[in-house]
Short mmCIF file of C-alpha atoms and ligand atoms in Angstrom, two decimals:
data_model
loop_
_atom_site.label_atom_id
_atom_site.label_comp_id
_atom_site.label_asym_id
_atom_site.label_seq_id
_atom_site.Cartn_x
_atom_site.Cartn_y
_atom_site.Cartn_z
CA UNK A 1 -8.31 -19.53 16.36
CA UNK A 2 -4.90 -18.75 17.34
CA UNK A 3 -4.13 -18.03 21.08
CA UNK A 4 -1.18 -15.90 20.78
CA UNK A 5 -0.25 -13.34 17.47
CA UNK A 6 3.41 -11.49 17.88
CA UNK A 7 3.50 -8.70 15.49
CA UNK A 8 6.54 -8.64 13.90
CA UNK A 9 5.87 -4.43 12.49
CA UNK A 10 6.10 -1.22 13.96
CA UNK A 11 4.29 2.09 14.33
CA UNK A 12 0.69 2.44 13.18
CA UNK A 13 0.08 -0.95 11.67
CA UNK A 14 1.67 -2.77 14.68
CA UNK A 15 -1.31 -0.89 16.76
CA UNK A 16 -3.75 -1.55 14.19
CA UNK A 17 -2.96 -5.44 14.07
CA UNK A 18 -2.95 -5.27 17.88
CA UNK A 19 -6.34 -3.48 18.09
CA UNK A 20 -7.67 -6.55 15.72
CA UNK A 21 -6.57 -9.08 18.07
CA UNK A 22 -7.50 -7.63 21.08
CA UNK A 23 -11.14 -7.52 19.64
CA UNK A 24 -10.86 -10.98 18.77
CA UNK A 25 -9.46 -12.13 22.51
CA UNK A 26 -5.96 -12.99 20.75
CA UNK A 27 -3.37 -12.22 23.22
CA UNK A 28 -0.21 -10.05 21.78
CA UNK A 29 3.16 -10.11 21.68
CA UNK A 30 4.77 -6.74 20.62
CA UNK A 31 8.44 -6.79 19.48
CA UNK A 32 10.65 -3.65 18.85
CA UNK A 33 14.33 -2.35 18.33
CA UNK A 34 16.08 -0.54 21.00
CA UNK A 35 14.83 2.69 19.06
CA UNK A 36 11.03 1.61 19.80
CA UNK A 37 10.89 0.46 23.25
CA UNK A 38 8.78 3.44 23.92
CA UNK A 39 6.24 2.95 21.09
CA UNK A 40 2.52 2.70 21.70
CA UNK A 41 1.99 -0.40 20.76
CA UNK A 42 4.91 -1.87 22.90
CA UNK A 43 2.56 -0.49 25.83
CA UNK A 44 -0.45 -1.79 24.80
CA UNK A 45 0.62 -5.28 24.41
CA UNK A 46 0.48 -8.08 26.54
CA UNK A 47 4.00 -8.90 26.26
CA UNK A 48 7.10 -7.51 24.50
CA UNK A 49 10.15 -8.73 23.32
CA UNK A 50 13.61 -6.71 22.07
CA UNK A 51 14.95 -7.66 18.69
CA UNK A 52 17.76 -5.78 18.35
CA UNK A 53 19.28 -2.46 17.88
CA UNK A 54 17.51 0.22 15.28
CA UNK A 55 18.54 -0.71 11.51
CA UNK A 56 15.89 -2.94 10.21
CA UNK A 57 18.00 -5.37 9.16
CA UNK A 58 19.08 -6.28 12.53
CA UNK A 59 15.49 -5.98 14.35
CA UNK A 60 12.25 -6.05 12.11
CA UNK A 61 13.85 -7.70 9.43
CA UNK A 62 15.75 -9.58 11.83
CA UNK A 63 13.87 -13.79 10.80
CA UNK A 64 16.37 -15.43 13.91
CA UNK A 65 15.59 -12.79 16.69
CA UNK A 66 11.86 -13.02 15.42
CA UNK A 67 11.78 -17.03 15.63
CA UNK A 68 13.27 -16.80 19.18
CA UNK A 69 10.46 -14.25 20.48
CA UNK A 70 7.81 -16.50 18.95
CA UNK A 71 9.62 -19.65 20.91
CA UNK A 72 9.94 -17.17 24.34
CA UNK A 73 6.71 -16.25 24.43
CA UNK A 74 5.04 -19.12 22.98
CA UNK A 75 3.44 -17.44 19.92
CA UNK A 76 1.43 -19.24 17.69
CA UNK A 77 1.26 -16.87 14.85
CA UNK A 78 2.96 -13.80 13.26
CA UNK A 79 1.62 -10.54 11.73
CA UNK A 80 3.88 -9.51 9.47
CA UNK A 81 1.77 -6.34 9.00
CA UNK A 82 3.07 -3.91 5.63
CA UNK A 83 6.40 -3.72 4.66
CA UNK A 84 9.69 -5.29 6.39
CA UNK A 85 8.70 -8.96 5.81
CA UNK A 86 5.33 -9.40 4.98
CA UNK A 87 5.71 -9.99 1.33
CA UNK A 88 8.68 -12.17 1.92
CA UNK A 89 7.46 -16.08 0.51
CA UNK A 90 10.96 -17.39 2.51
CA UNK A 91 10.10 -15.85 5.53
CA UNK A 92 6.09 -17.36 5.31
CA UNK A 93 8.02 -20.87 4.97
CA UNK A 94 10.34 -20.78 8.06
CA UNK A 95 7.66 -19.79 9.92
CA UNK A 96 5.72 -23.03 8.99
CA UNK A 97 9.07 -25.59 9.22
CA UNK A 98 9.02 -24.31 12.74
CA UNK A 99 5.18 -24.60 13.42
CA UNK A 100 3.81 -21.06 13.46
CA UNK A 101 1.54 -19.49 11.70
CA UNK A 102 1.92 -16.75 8.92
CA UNK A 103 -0.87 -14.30 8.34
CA UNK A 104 -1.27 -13.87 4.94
CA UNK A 105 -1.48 -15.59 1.49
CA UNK A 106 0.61 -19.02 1.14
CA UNK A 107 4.40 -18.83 0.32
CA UNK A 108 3.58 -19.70 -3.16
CA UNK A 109 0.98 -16.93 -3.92
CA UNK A 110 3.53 -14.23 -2.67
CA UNK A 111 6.73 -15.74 -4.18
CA UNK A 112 4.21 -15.84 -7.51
CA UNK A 113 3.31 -12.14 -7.69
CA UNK A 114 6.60 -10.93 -6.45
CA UNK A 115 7.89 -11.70 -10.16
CA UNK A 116 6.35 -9.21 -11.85
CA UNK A 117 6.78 -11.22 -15.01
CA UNK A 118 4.97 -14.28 -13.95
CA UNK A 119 2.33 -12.11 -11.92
CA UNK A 120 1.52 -10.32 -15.20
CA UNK A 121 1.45 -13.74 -16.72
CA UNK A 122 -0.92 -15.52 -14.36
CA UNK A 123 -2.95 -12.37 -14.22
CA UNK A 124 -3.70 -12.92 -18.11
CA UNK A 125 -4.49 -16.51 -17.86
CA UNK A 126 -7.24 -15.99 -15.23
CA UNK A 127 -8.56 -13.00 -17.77
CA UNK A 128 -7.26 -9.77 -16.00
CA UNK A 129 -6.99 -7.31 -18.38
CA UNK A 130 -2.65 -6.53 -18.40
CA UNK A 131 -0.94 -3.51 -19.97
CA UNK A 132 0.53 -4.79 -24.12
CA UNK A 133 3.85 -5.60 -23.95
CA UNK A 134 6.91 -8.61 -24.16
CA UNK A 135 5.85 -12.13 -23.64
CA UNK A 136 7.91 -11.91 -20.50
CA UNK A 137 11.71 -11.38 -20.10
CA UNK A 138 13.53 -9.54 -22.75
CA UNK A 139 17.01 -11.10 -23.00
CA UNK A 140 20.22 -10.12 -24.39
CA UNK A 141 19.59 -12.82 -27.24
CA UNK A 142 15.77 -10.99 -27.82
CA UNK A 143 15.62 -8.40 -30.86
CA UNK A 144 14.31 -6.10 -28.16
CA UNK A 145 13.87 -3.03 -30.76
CA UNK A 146 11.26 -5.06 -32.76
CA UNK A 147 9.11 -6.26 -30.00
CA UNK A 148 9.06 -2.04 -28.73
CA UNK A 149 8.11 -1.36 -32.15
CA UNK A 150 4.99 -4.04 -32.23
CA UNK A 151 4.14 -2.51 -28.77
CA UNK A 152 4.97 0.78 -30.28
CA UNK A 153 6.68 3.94 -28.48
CA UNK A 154 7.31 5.26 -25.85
CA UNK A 155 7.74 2.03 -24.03
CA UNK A 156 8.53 1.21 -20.40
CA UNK A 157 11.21 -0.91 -19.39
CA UNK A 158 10.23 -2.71 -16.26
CA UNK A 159 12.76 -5.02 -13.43
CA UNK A 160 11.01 -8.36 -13.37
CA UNK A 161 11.82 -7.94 -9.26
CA UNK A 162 11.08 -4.42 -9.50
CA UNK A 163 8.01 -3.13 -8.12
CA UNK A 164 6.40 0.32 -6.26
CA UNK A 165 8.04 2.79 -9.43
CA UNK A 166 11.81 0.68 -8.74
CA UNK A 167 13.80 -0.34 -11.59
CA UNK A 168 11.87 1.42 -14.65
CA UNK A 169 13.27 3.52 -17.44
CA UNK A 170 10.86 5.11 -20.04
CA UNK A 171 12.17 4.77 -23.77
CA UNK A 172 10.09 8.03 -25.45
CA UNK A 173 12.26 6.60 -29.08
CA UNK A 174 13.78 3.90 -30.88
CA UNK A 175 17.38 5.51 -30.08
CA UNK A 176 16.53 5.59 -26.13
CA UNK A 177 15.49 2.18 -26.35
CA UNK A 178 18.96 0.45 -25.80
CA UNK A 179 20.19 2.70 -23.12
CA UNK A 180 16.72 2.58 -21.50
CA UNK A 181 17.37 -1.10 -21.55
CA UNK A 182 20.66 -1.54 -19.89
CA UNK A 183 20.16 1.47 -17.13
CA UNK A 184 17.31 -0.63 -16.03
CA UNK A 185 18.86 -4.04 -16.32
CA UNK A 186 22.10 -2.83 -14.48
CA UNK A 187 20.10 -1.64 -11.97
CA UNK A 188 17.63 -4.14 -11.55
CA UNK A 189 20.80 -6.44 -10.77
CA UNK A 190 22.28 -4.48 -8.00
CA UNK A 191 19.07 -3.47 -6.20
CA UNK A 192 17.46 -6.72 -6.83
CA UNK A 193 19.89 -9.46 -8.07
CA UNK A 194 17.95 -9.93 -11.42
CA UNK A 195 18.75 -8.20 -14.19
CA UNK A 196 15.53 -9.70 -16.28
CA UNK A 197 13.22 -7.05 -17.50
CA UNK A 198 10.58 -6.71 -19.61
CA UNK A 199 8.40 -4.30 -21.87
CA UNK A 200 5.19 -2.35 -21.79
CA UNK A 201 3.16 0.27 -23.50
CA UNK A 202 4.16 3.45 -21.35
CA UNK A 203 0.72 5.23 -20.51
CA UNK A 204 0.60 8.64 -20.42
CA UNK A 205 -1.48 9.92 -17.61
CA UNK A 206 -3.35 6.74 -16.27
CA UNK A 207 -4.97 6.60 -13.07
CA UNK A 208 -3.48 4.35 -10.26
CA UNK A 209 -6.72 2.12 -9.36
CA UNK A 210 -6.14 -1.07 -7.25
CA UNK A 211 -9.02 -3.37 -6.30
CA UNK A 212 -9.03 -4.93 -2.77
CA UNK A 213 -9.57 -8.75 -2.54
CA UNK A 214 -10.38 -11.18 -0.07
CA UNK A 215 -10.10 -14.91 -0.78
CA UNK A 216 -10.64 -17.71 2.23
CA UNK A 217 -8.26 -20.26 0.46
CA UNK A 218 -10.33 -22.42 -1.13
CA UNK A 219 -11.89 -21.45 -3.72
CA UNK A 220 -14.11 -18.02 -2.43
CA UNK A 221 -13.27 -14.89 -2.48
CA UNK A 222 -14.66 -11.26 -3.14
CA UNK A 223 -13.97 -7.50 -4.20
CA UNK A 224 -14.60 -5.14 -1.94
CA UNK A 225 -14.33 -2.53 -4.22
CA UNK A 226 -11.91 0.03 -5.07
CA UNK A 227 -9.08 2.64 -4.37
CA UNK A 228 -7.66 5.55 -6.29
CA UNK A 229 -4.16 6.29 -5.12
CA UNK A 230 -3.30 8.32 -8.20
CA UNK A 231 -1.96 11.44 -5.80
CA UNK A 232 1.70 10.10 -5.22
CA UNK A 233 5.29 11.40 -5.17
CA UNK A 234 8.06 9.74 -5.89
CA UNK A 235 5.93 6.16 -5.48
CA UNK A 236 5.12 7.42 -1.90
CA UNK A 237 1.32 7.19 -2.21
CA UNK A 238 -0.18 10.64 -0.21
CA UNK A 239 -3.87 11.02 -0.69
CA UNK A 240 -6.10 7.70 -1.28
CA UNK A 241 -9.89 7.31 -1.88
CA UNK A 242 -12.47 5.28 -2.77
CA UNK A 243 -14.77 5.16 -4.76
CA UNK A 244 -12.64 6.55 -7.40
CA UNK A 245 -14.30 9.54 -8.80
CA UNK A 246 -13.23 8.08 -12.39
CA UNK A 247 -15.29 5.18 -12.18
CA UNK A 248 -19.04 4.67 -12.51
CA UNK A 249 -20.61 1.23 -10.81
CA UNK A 250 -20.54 -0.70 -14.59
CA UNK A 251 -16.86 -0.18 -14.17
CA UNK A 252 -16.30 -1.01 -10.51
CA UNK A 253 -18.65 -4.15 -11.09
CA UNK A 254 -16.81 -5.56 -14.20
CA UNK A 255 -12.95 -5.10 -13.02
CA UNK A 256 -14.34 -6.44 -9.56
CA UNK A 257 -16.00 -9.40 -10.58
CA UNK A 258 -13.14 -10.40 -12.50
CA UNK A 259 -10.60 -10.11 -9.71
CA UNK A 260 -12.61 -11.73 -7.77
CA UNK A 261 -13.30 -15.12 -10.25
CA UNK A 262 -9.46 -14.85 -10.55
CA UNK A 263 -8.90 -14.94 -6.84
CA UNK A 264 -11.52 -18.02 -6.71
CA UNK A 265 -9.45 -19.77 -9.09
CA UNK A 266 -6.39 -19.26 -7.84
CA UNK A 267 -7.57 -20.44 -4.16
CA UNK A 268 -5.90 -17.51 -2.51
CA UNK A 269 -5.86 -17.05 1.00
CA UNK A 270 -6.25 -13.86 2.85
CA UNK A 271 -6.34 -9.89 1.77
CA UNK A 272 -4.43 -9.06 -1.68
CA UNK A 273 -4.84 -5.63 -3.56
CA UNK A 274 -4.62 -6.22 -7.66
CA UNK A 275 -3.40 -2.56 -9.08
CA UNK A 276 -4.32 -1.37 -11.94
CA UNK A 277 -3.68 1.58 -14.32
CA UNK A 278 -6.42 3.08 -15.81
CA UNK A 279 -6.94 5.22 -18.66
CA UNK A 280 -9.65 5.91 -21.18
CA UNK A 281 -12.09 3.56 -19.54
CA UNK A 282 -9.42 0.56 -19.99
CA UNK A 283 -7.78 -1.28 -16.87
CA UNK A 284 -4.27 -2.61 -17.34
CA UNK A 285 -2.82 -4.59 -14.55
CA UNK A 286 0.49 -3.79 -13.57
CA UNK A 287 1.10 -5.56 -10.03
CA UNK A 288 -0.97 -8.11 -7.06
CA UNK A 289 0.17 -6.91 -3.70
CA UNK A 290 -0.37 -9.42 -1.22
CA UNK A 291 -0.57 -8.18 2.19
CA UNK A 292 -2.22 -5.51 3.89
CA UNK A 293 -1.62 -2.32 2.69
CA UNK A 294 -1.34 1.28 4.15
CA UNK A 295 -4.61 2.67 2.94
CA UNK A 296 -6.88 0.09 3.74
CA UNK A 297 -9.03 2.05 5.94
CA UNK A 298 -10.40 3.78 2.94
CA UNK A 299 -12.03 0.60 2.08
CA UNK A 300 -13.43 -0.40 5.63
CA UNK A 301 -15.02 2.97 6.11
CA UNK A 302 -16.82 2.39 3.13
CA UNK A 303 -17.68 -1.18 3.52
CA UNK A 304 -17.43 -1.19 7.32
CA UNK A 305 -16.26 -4.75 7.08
CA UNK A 306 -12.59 -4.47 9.69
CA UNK A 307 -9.94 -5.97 7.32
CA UNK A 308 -7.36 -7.07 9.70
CA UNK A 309 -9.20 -8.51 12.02
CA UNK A 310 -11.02 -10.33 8.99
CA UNK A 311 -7.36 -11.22 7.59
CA UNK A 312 -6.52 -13.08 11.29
CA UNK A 313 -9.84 -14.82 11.74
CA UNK A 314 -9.40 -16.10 7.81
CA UNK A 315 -5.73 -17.47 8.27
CA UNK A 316 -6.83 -19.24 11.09
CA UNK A 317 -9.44 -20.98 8.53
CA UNK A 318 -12.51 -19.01 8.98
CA UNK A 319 -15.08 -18.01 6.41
CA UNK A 320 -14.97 -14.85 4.65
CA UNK A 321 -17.13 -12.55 6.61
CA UNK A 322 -20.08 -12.10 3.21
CA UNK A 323 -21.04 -12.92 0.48
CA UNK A 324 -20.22 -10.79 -3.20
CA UNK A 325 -23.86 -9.73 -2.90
CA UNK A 326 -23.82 -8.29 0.98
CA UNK A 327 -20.40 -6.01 0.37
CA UNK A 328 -22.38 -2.61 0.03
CA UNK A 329 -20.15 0.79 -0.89
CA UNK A 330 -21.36 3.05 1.46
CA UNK A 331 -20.62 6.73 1.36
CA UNK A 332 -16.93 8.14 0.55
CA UNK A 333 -13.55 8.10 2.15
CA UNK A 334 -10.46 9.85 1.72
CA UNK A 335 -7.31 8.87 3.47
CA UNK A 336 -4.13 11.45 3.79
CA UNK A 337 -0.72 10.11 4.65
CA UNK A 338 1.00 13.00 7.36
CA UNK A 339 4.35 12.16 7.80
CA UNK A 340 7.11 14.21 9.65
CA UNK A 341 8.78 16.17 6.45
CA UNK A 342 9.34 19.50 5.32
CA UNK A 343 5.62 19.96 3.31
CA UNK A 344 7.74 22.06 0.37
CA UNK A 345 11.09 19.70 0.56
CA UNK A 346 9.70 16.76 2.00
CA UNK A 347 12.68 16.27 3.71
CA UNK A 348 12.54 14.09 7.19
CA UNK A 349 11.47 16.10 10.19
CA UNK A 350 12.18 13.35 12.96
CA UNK A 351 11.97 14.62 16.55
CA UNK A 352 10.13 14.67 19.68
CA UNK A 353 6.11 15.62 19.23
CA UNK A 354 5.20 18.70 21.32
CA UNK A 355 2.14 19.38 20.84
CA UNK A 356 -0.97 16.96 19.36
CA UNK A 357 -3.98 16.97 19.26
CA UNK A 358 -6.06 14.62 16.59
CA UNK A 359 -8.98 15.79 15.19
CA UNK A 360 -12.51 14.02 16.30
CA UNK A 361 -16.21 14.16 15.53
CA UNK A 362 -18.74 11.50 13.28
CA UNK A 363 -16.88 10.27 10.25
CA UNK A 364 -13.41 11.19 11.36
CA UNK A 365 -10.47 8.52 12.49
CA UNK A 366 -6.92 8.70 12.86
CA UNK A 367 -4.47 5.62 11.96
CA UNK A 368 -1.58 6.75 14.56
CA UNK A 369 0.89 5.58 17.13
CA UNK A 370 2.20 9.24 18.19
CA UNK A 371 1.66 10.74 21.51
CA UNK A 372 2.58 13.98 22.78
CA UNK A 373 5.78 13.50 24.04
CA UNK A 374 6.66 11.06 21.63
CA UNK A 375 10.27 11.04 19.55
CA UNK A 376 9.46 10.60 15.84
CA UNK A 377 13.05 8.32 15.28
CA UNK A 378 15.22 8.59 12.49
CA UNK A 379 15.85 4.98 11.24
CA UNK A 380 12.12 4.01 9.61
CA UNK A 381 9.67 5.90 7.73
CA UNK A 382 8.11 9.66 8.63
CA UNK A 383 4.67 8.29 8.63
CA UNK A 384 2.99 10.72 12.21
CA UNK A 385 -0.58 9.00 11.52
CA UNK A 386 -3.23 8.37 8.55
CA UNK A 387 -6.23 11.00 8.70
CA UNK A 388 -9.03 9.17 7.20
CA UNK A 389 -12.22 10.51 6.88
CA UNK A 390 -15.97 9.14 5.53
CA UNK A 391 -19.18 10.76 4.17
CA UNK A 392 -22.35 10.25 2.64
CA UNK A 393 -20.61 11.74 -0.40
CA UNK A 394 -17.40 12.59 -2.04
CA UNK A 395 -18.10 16.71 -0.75
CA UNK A 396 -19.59 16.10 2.24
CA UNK A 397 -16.25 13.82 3.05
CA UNK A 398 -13.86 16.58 1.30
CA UNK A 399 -15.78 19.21 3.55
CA UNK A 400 -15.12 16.58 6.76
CA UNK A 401 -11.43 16.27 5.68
CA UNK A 402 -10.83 20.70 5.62
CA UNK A 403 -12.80 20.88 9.05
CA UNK A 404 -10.36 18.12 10.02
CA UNK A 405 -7.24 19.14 8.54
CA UNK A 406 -7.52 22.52 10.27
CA UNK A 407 -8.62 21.36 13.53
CA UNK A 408 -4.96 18.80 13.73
CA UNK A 409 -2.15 19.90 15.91
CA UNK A 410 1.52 18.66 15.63
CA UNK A 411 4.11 20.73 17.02
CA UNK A 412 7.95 20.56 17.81
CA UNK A 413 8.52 18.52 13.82
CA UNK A 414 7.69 19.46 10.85
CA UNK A 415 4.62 17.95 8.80
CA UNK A 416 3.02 17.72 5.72
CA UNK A 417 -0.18 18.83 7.07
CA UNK A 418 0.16 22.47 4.84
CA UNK A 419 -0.06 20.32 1.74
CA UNK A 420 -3.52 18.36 2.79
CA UNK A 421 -5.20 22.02 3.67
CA UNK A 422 -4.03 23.11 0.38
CA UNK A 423 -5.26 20.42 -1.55
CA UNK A 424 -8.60 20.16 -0.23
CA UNK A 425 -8.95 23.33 -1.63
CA UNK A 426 -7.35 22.98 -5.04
CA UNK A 427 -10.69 23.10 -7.70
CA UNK A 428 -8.55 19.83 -9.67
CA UNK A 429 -9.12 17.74 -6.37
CA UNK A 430 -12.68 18.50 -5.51
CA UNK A 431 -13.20 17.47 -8.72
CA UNK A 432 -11.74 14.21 -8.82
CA UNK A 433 -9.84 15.70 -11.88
CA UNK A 434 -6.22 14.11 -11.46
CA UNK A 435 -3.50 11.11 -12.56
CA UNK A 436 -0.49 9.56 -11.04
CA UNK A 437 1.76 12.92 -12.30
CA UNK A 438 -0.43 15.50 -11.19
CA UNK A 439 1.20 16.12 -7.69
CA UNK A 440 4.57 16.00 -9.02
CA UNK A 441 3.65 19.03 -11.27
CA UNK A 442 1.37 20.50 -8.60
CA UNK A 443 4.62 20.82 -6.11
CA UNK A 444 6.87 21.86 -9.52
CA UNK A 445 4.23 24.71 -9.68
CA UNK A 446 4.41 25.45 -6.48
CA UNK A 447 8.03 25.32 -6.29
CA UNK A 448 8.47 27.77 -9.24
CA UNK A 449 5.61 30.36 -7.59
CA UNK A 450 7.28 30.08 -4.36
CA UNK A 451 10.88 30.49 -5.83
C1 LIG B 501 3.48 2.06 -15.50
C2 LIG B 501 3.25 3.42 -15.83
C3 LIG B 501 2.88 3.73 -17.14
N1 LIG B 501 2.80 2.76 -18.07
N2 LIG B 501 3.38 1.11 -16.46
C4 LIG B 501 4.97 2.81 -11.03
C5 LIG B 501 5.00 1.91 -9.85
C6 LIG B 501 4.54 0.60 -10.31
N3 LIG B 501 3.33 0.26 -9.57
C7 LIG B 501 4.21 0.72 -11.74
N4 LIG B 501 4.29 2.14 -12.06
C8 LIG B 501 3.96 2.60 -13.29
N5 LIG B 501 3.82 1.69 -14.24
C9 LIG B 501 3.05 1.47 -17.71
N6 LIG B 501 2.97 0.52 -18.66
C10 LIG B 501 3.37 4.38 -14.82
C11 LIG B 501 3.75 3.98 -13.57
C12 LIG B 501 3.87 5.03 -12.56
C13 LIG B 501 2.96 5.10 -11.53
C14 LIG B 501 1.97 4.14 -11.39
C15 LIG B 501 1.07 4.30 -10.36
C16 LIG B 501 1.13 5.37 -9.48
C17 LIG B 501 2.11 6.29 -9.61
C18 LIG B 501 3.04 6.18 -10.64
C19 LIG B 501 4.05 7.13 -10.78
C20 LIG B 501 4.94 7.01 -11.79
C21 LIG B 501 4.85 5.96 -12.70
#
């Protein structure tokens, strides 16, 4: 077991990787930018280091200033958390030319699914169903009009190094095709560097469904079930649960079983979440994530198994923590994202905290490095805290969520509490009854009532 993690994150996830390794008698190493230096989990750790002023690139993202904290404080491993570098394959391989320790999958698994080309293409070979589309990259060279027509309209056009909603451009006809192609490819090459894209069938109103893996890097792995993170805006995921109310236990136990053969055969180490769409009882993979994500509490209130404590004990070559046959899905959890925006604009509402007080009682946690007192900065994203909630069932859990919405207090910024309190009460969401556009017209509607 390692002796000594630094976590090279920030704000709730930096606490929640530091909880997991205080459990496990790891000792911690917190770094931060001159923006953070009062940040919880700076406090809570056994050491800290400085990395450098606010912008990302020169303190979280910052791969020199992180190598020297490791080699001050004798670190033996690095969390890379979600986000800044923990999907980064180059940064996983410095680490191990200078003898520490990455937690999470091996360079090559990450530097695999980050081309969303030859993720989609591995994901076929190991029988994951994928969304129709081109046999990879369409090229300049490629009659790109007949292979949309095979596929048949409206297609999506899709950056190979997209990812998260970047880089797309839906083609509704043959005469948007072309344009559709080059907006995308132009932009795929300044945002990413690679202007290869590729084609897919453009589903309508799919559900966002990703299944959460865990593989012990040679050879075993399991599902632990699934999440529905259909309610987003703008990519930003906002409400996430699991179960998913559109899927029975045939369906959870088929699309499970098969990510989890393909995770055996691919020898993967660590957590991974394989997203799907989903519509009219078909999956389509779209993208392998392969770190921790935001919303995995859902999925350890429900299975009650602690993922990032399991994720450290893993890397350092332990044994996955059951068997297929022990995960049970117990109960129902819904997790809401409250960041520190304008609940109608959503524009950033960073500041100092006032007034807070989290909400308590049986089947109610909170994800969150605020404090009262605390400045909200600028520079990194509004996230104030993750209100995740569990019961027996999907209504006693939505009931849970109201009682707890109501009873949280953040003062002196602005929140997006007002839009959690309305949609626990909106008849399409205690009935499960959504896709991946519904918010986006829910706030259009409410934008046009409220003009
Ligand atoms: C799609 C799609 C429809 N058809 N692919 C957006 C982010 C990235 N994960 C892939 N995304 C989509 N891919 C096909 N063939 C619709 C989306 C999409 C979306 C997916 C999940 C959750 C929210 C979304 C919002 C807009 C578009």
């Amino acid at each position: 077991m390692f002796d000594k993690i630094l976590i090279a994150n920030r704000g709730e996830i930096a606490l929640r990787v530091l909880r997991a390794c205080k459990e496990l008698g790891i000792a911690t190493v917190a770094v931060h930018s001159t923006a953070d230096a009062d940040a919880m989990h700076v406090r809570l750790a056994d050491e800290s280091v400085c990395i450098g002023p606010p912008p990302s690139k020169d303190s979280y993202l910052n791969v020199p200033a992180l190598l020297a904290a490791c080699e001050i404080t004798g670190a033996d491993a690095v969390h890379p958390g979600y986000g800044f570098l923990s999907e980064n394959a180059r940064f996983a391989e410095i680490l191990a030319e200078h003898n520490l320790h990455f937690i999470g999958p091996k360079a090559a698994h990450i530097r695999l699914m980050g081309d969303k080309i030859e993720a989609k293409k591995t994901a076929r070979k190991l029988g994951i169903p994928v969304v129709p589309g081109s046999d990879g990259a369409v090229g300049p060279d490629d009659d790109a009009m007949a292979i949309a027509k095979t596929i048949g309209f409206p297609v999506l056009v899709k950056a190979a190094s997209g990812g998260g909603g970047r880089g797309m451009k839906v083609a509704q006809t043959e005469e948007d095709l072309m344009l559709a192609l080059s907006t995308a490819s132009n932009e795929a090459k300044s945002a990413f560097g690679d202007a290869s894209v590729y084609l897919e069938k453009y589903l309508q109103k799919p559900r966002h469904i990703e299944i959460q893996v865990l593989g012990d890097g040679r050879g075993g792995a399991i599902h632990l079930g699934e999440r529905d993170c259909s309610l987003q805006r703008r990519h930003q995921k906002v409400w996430e649960e699991g179960p998913s109310p559109a899927l029975d236990a045939a369906a959870r136990q088929k699309i499970g079983a098969t990510c989890a053969k393909a995770m055996q055969e691919m020898k993967y180490l660590g957590v991974g979440t394989v997203e799907f769409l989903y519509e009219d009882g078909e999956f389509y993979f779209i993208e392998m994530n392969t770190r921790i994500q935001v919303e995995h509490p859902v999925t350890e209130m429900i299975t009650d198994i602690d993922l990032v404590l399991e994720q450290i004990r893993i890397a350092a070559g332990g044994d996955l923590p059951v068997t297929q046959e022990e995960v049970v899905i117990n109960g129902h959890s819904i997790e809401c994202r409250v960041n520190a925006e304008n609940p109608v604009s959503f524009r950033p509402s960073p500041g100092k905290i006032q007034q807070y007080h989290p909400p308590g009682g049986l089947g109610v946690r909170i994800d969150s490095a605020v404090y009262q007192g605390y400045v909200i900065p600028p520079y990194y994203d509004s996230l104030v805290g993750k209100l995740i909630v569990h019961g027996k069932t999907r209504q006693e859990c939505l009931m849970r969520l109201r009682r707890a919405l109501d009873e949280m207090v953040v003062e002196g910024i602005e929140t997006t509490l007002p839009l959690f309190r309305a949609l626990v009460r909106e008849p399409a969401i205690i009935d499960g009854d959504y896709h991946i556009h519904w918010l986006e017209q829910y706030l259009a509607g409410q934008a046009e009532a409220k003009p």
